[in-house]
Amino acid sequence: MIFNGQKSHGDEMVMRAQDYLENNFSEKISMEKLSEKFTVGRRNFDRRFIKATGNTPVEYLQRIKVESAKKELESSRKTVNEVMYAIGYTDIKAFREIFRRFTGLFPLEYKNKYNKAAIK
C-alpha cells in the first residue's frame, strides 16, 4: 500500500507489524502493546523495525497518517481538523508539525495547493 519500497526487507515479523500499522493507523497504538502482539521485546522490536524499514515504528506510523491526510486533503471537502481527527490525531499543533516535517507544508497550505475541488 504505502511505502512499498520499505517492504522489500524480508523480515516477516516487521512486515506483519507494517500491515497492522497500515490497517489500524487511526486507532491509538501503543508500541509496547504492538511489540507484545508480535511476542518480541520492545527494544528488539524497534531495532528490527529500523533495520528493515529505516524508520522507527513511530515514524512509520506518522508517515502512514500523513499519507492518509494528504489523500483526504487533496480529494475531499473536509476541514483540516476533520482530517486530523479521522487519522487519529487530537492535538492540532502536533499534527501541523508532523505534517510539515514530512511534506514541507502545513496542512492548510497543502490543501490550498493540491485540493482538486478547490482548484478552479
CSV table of C-alpha atoms in Angstrom, one decimal, residues 73-77 114-120:
chain,number,residue,atom,x,y,z
A,73,LEU,CA,-6.8,17.0,1.9
A,74,GLU,CA,-6.3,16.5,-1.9
A,75,SER,CA,-9.6,15.0,-2.7
A,76,SER,CA,-12.3,15.9,0.0
A,77,ARG,CA,-14.0,18.9,1.3
A,114,TYR,CA,-3.4,20.4,-4.0
A,115,ASN,CA,-7.1,20.1,-3.4
A,116,LYS,CA,-8.8,19.3,-6.7
A,117,ALA,CA,-12.2,20.6,-5.7
A,118,ALA,CA,-10.8,24.0,-4.6
A,119,ILE,CA,-8.8,24.5,-7.9
A,120,LYS,CA,-10.9,26.3,-10.4
